Short mmCIF file of C-alpha atoms and ligand atoms in Angstrom, two decimals:
data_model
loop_
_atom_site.label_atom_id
_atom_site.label_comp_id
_atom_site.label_asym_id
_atom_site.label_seq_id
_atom_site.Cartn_x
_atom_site.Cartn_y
_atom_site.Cartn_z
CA UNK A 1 31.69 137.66 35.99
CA UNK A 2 31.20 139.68 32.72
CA UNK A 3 28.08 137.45 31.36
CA UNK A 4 25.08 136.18 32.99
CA UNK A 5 23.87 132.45 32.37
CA UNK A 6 20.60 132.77 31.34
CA UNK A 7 18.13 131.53 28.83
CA UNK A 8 20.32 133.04 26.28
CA UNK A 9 23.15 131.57 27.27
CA UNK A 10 21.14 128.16 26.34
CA UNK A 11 20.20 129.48 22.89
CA UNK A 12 23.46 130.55 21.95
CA UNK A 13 24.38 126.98 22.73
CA UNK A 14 21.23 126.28 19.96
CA UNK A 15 23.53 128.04 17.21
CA UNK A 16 25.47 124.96 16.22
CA UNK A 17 26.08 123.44 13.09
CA UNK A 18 24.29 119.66 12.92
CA UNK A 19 26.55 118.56 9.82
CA UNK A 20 23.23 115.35 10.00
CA UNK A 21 20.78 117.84 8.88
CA UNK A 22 22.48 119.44 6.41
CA UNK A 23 23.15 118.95 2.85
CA UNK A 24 27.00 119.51 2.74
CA UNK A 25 25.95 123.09 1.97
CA UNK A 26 29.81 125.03 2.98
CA UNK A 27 31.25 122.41 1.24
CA UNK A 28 29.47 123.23 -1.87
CA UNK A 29 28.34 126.84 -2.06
CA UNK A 30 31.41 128.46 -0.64
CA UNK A 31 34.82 129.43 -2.31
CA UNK A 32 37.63 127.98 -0.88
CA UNK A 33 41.40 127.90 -1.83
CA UNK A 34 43.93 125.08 -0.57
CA UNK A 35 46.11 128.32 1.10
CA UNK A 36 43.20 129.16 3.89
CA UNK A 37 43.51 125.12 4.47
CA UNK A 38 40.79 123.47 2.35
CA UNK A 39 41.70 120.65 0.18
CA UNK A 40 41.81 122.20 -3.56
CA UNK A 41 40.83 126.01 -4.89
CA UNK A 42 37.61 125.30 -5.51
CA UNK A 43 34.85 127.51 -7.33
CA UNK A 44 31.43 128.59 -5.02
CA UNK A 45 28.50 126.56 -5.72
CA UNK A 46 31.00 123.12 -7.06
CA UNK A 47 30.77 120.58 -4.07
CA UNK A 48 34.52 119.54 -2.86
CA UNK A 49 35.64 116.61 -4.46
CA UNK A 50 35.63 114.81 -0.90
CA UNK A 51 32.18 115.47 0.12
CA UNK A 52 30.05 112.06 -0.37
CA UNK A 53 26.67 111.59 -2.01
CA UNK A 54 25.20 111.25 1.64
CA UNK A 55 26.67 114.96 2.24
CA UNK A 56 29.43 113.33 4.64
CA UNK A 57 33.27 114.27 4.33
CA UNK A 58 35.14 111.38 3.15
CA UNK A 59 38.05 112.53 5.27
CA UNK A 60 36.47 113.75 8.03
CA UNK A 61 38.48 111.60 10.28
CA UNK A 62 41.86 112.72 8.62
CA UNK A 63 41.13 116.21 8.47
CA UNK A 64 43.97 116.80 11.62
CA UNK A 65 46.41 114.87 9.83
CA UNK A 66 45.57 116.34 6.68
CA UNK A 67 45.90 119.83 7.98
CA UNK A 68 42.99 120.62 6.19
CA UNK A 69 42.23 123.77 9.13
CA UNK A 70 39.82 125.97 6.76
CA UNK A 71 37.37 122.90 7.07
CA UNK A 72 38.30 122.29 10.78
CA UNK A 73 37.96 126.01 11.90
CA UNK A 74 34.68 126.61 9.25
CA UNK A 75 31.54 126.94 11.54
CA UNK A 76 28.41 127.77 10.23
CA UNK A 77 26.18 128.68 13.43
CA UNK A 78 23.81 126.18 12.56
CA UNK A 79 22.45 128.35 9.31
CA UNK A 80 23.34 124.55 6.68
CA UNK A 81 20.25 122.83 8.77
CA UNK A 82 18.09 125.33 8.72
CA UNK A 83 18.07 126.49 5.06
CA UNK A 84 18.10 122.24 4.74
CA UNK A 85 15.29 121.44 6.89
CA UNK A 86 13.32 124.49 7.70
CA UNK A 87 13.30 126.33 5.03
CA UNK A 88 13.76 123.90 2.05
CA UNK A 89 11.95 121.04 3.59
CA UNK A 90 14.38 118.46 2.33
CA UNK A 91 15.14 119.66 -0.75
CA UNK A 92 18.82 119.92 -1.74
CA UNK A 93 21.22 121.18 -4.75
CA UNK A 94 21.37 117.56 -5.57
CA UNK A 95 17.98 116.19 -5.85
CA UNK A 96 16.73 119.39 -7.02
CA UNK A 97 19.37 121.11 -9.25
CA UNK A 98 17.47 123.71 -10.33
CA UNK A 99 16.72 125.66 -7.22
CA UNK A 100 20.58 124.78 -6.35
CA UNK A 101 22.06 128.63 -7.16
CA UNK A 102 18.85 129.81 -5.14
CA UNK A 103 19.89 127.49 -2.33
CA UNK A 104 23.45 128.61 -2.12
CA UNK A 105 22.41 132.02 -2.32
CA UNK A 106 19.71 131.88 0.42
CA UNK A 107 22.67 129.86 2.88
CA UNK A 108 25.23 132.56 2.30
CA UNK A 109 22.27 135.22 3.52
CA UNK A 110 21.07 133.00 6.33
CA UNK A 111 24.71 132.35 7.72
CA UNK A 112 25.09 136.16 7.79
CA UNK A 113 22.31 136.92 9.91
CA UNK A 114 22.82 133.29 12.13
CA UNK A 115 26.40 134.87 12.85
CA UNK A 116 24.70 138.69 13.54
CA UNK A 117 22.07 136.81 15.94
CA UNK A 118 24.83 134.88 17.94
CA UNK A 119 26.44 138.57 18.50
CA UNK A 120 23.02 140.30 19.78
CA UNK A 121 22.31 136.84 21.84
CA UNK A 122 25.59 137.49 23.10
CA UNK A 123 24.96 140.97 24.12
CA UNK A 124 21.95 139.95 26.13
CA UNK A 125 23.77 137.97 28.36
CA UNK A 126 26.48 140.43 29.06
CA UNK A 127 25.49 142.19 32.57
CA UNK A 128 27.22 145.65 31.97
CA UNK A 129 25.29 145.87 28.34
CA UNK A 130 21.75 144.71 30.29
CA UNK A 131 20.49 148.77 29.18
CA UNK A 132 20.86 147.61 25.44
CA UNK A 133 18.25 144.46 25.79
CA UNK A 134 15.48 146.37 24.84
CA UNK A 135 17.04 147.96 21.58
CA UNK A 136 18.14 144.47 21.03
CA UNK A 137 15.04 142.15 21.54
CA UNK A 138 13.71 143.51 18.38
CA UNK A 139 16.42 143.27 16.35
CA UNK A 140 17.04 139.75 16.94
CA UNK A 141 12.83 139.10 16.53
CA UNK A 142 13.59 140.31 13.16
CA UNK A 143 16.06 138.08 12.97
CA UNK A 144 14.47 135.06 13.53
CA UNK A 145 11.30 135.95 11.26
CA UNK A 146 13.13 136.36 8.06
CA UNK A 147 15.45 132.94 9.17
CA UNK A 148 11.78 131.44 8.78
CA UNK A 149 10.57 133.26 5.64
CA UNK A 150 10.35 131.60 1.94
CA UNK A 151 13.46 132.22 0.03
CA UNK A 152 12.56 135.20 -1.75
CA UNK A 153 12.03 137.22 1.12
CA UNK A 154 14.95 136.26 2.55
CA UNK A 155 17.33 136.85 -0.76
CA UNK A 156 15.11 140.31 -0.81
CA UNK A 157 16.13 141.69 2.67
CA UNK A 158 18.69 143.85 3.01
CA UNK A 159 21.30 142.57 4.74
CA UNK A 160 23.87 145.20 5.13
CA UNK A 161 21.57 148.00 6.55
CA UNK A 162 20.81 145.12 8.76
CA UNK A 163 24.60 144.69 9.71
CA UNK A 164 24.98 148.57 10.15
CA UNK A 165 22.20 148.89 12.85
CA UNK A 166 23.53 145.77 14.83
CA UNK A 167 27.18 146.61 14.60
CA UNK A 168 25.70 150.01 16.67
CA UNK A 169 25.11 148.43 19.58
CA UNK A 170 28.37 145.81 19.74
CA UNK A 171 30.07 148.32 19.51
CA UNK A 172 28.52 150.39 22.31
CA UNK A 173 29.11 146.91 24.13
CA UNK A 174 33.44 147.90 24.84
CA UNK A 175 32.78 150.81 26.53
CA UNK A 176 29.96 149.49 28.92
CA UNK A 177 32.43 146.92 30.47
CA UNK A 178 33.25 147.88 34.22
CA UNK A 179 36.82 150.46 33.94
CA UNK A 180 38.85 147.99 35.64
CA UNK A 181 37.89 146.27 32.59
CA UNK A 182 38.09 148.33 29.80
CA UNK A 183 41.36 149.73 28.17
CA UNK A 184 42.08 152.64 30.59
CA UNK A 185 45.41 151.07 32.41
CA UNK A 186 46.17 148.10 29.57
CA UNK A 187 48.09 149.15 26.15
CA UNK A 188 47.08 147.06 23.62
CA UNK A 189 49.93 145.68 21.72
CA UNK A 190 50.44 146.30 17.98
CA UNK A 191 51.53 143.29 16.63
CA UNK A 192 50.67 140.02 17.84
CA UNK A 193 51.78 137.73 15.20
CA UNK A 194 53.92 134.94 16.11
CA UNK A 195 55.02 136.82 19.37
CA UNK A 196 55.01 135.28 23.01
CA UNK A 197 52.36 136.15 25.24
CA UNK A 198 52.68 133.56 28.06
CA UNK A 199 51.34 134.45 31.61
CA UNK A 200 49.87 137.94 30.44
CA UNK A 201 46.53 138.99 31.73
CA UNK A 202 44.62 140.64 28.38
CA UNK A 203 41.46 141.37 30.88
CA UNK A 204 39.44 143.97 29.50
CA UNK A 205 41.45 144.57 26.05
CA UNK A 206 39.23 145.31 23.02
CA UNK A 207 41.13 143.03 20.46
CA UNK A 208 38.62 143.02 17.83
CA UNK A 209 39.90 142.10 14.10
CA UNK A 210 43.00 142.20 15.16
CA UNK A 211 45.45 139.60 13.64
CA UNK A 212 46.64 137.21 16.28
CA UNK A 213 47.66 134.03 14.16
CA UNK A 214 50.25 131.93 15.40
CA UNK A 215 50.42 134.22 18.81
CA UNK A 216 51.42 132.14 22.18
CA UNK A 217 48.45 133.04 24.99
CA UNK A 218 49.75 129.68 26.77
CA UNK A 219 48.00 130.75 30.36
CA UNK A 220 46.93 134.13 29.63
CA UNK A 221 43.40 135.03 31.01
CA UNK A 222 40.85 136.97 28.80
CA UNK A 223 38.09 138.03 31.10
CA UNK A 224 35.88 140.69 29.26
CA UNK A 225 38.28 140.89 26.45
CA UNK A 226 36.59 141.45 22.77
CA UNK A 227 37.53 139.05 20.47
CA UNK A 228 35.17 140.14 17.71
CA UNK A 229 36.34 139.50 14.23
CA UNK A 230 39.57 138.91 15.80
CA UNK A 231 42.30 135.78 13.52
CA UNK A 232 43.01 133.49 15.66
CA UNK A 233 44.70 130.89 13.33
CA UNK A 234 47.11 128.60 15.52
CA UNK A 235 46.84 131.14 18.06
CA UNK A 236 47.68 129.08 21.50
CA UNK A 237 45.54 129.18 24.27
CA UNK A 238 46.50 126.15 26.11
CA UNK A 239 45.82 126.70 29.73
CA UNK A 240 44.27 130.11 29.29
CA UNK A 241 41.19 131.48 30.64
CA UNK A 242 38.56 132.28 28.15
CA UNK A 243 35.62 131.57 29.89
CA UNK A 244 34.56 135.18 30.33
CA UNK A 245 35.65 136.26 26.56
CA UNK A 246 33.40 138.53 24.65
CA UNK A 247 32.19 137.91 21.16
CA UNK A 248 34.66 134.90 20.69
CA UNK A 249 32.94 132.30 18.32
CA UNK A 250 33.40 128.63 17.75
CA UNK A 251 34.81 128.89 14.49
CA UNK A 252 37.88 131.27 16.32
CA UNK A 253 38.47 128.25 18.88
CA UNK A 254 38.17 125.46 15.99
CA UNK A 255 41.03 127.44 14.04
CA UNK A 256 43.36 128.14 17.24
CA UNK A 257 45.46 125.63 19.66
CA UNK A 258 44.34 124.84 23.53
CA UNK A 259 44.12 121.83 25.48
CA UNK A 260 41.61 120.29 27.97
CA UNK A 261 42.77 123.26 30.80
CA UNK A 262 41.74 126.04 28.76
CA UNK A 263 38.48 127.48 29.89
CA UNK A 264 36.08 128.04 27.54
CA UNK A 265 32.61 129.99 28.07
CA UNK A 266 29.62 127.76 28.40
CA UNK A 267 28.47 127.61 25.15
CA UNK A 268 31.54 126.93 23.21
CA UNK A 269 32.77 123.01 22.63
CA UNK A 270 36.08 122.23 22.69
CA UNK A 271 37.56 121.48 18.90
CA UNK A 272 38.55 117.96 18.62
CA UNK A 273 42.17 118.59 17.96
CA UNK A 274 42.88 119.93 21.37
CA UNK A 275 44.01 117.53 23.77
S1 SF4 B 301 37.42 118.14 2.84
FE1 SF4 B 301 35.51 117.47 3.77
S2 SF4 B 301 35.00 119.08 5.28
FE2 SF4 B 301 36.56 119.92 3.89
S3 SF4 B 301 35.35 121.01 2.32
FE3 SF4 B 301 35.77 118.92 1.55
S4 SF4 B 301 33.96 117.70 2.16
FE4 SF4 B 301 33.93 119.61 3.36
#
């Protein structure tokens, strides 16, 4: 096994979205366009003309049948109920319209950092990468204070620099994996689109941002393989093993195929749409 289950493991499982606490905020502040699967090309900060007063999706039950997959696969790591709850006590775009460009603003900076965090909180719980932790700890500390912090601080902190000193260590993260892992005896291949992977074993390949939409895994196994950034649009991992996957996110397995045999790791749900 490539990660230990430990009390990370449990707060990575804390990083999901509770659409109850929210305010409909990705359905509002975000661009979307009908080709990435959303229902119209709509402008950031205009809520989508489905999204109820109550901040519930008026289709949310046809959203399959409506192959509306941008708003399937979208997964906001829990960042809609905290900017909600925690750090605008309530207040929303609607019953306070004048903070509502501040609001939008402060959710696009908070999911940034929610989806950094769930990569560092990964880290920590892979055993190869346990030499990292202490770089780590304070990086996600940092984290979590400016998640907390009024907006202003938050809209003030610089992000990117932020980004750059994270993305040091997941990267370091590929070549700590154990060499009957890593990419030493394993080509990766260069196109994956469409093409028919069944059976393979993609153990240890680094497959980070690479574009695997519409790719057939159908019982492939993916210990200690990288998915980071990595499309997975209507990839299919029915029957696979991705239990030991590194850096996959939930929004990756909302936007791909699988069934109730694929393995998942522990803190990943299975999407309603698989079967
Ligand atoms: S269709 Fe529903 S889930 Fe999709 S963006 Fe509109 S309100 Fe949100």
């Amino acid at each position: 096994m490539i990660k230990i289950h430990d009390e990370n493991t449990i707060t990575l499982q804390s990083l999901k979205p509770d659409c109850s606490q929210c305010s409909g905020l990705c359905c509002t502040a975000l661009f979307f366009s009908e080709m990435d699967g959303f229902p119209e090309n709509k402008q950031a900060g205009k809520p989508c003309f489905n999204l109820h007063k109550n901040f519930r999706c008026k289709i949310h039950g046809e959203l399959e049948k409506r192959k509306m997959k941008g708003c399937i696969g979208y997964d906001c790591f829990g960042a809609g109920q905290q900017v909600t709850q925690t750090i605008y006590s309530g207040q929303t775009w609607q019953n306070t319209p004048g903070l509502a460009k501040e609001i939008y603003d402060v959710y696009i900076a908070v999911f940034q950092l929610y989806q950094i965090r769930y990569f560092l909180l990964e880290v920590m719980s892979i055993n190869p990468a346990k030499m990292l932790r202490n770089n780590i700890k304070p990086l996600i500390e940092e984290n979590e204070i400016i998640c907390n912090s009024k907006p202003q601080d938050i809209l003030k902190f610089h992000i990117e620099n932020y980004r750059k000193k994270a993305n040091v260590f997941l990267r370091q993260v590929c070549s700590l994996l154990p060499k009957n892992l890593c990419c030493l005896n394993k080509k990766c291949p260069s196109d994956f689109l469409g093409r028919n992977f069944k059976n393979k074993d993609f153990s240890g390949l680094d497959l980070s941002t690479k574009l695997l939409i519409a790719a057939d895994f159908n019982n492939c196994v993916f210990n200690g393989t990288i998915f980071l950034g990595a499309d997975t649009r209507d990839a299919d991992f029915s029957n696979a093993d991705l239990s030991d996957a590194v850096f996959i996110t939930q929004g990756q397995i909302n936007s791909a195929k699988g069934n109730r045999n694929t393995k998942l790791p522990q803190y990943l749900d299975y999407p309603f749409t698989w079967r």
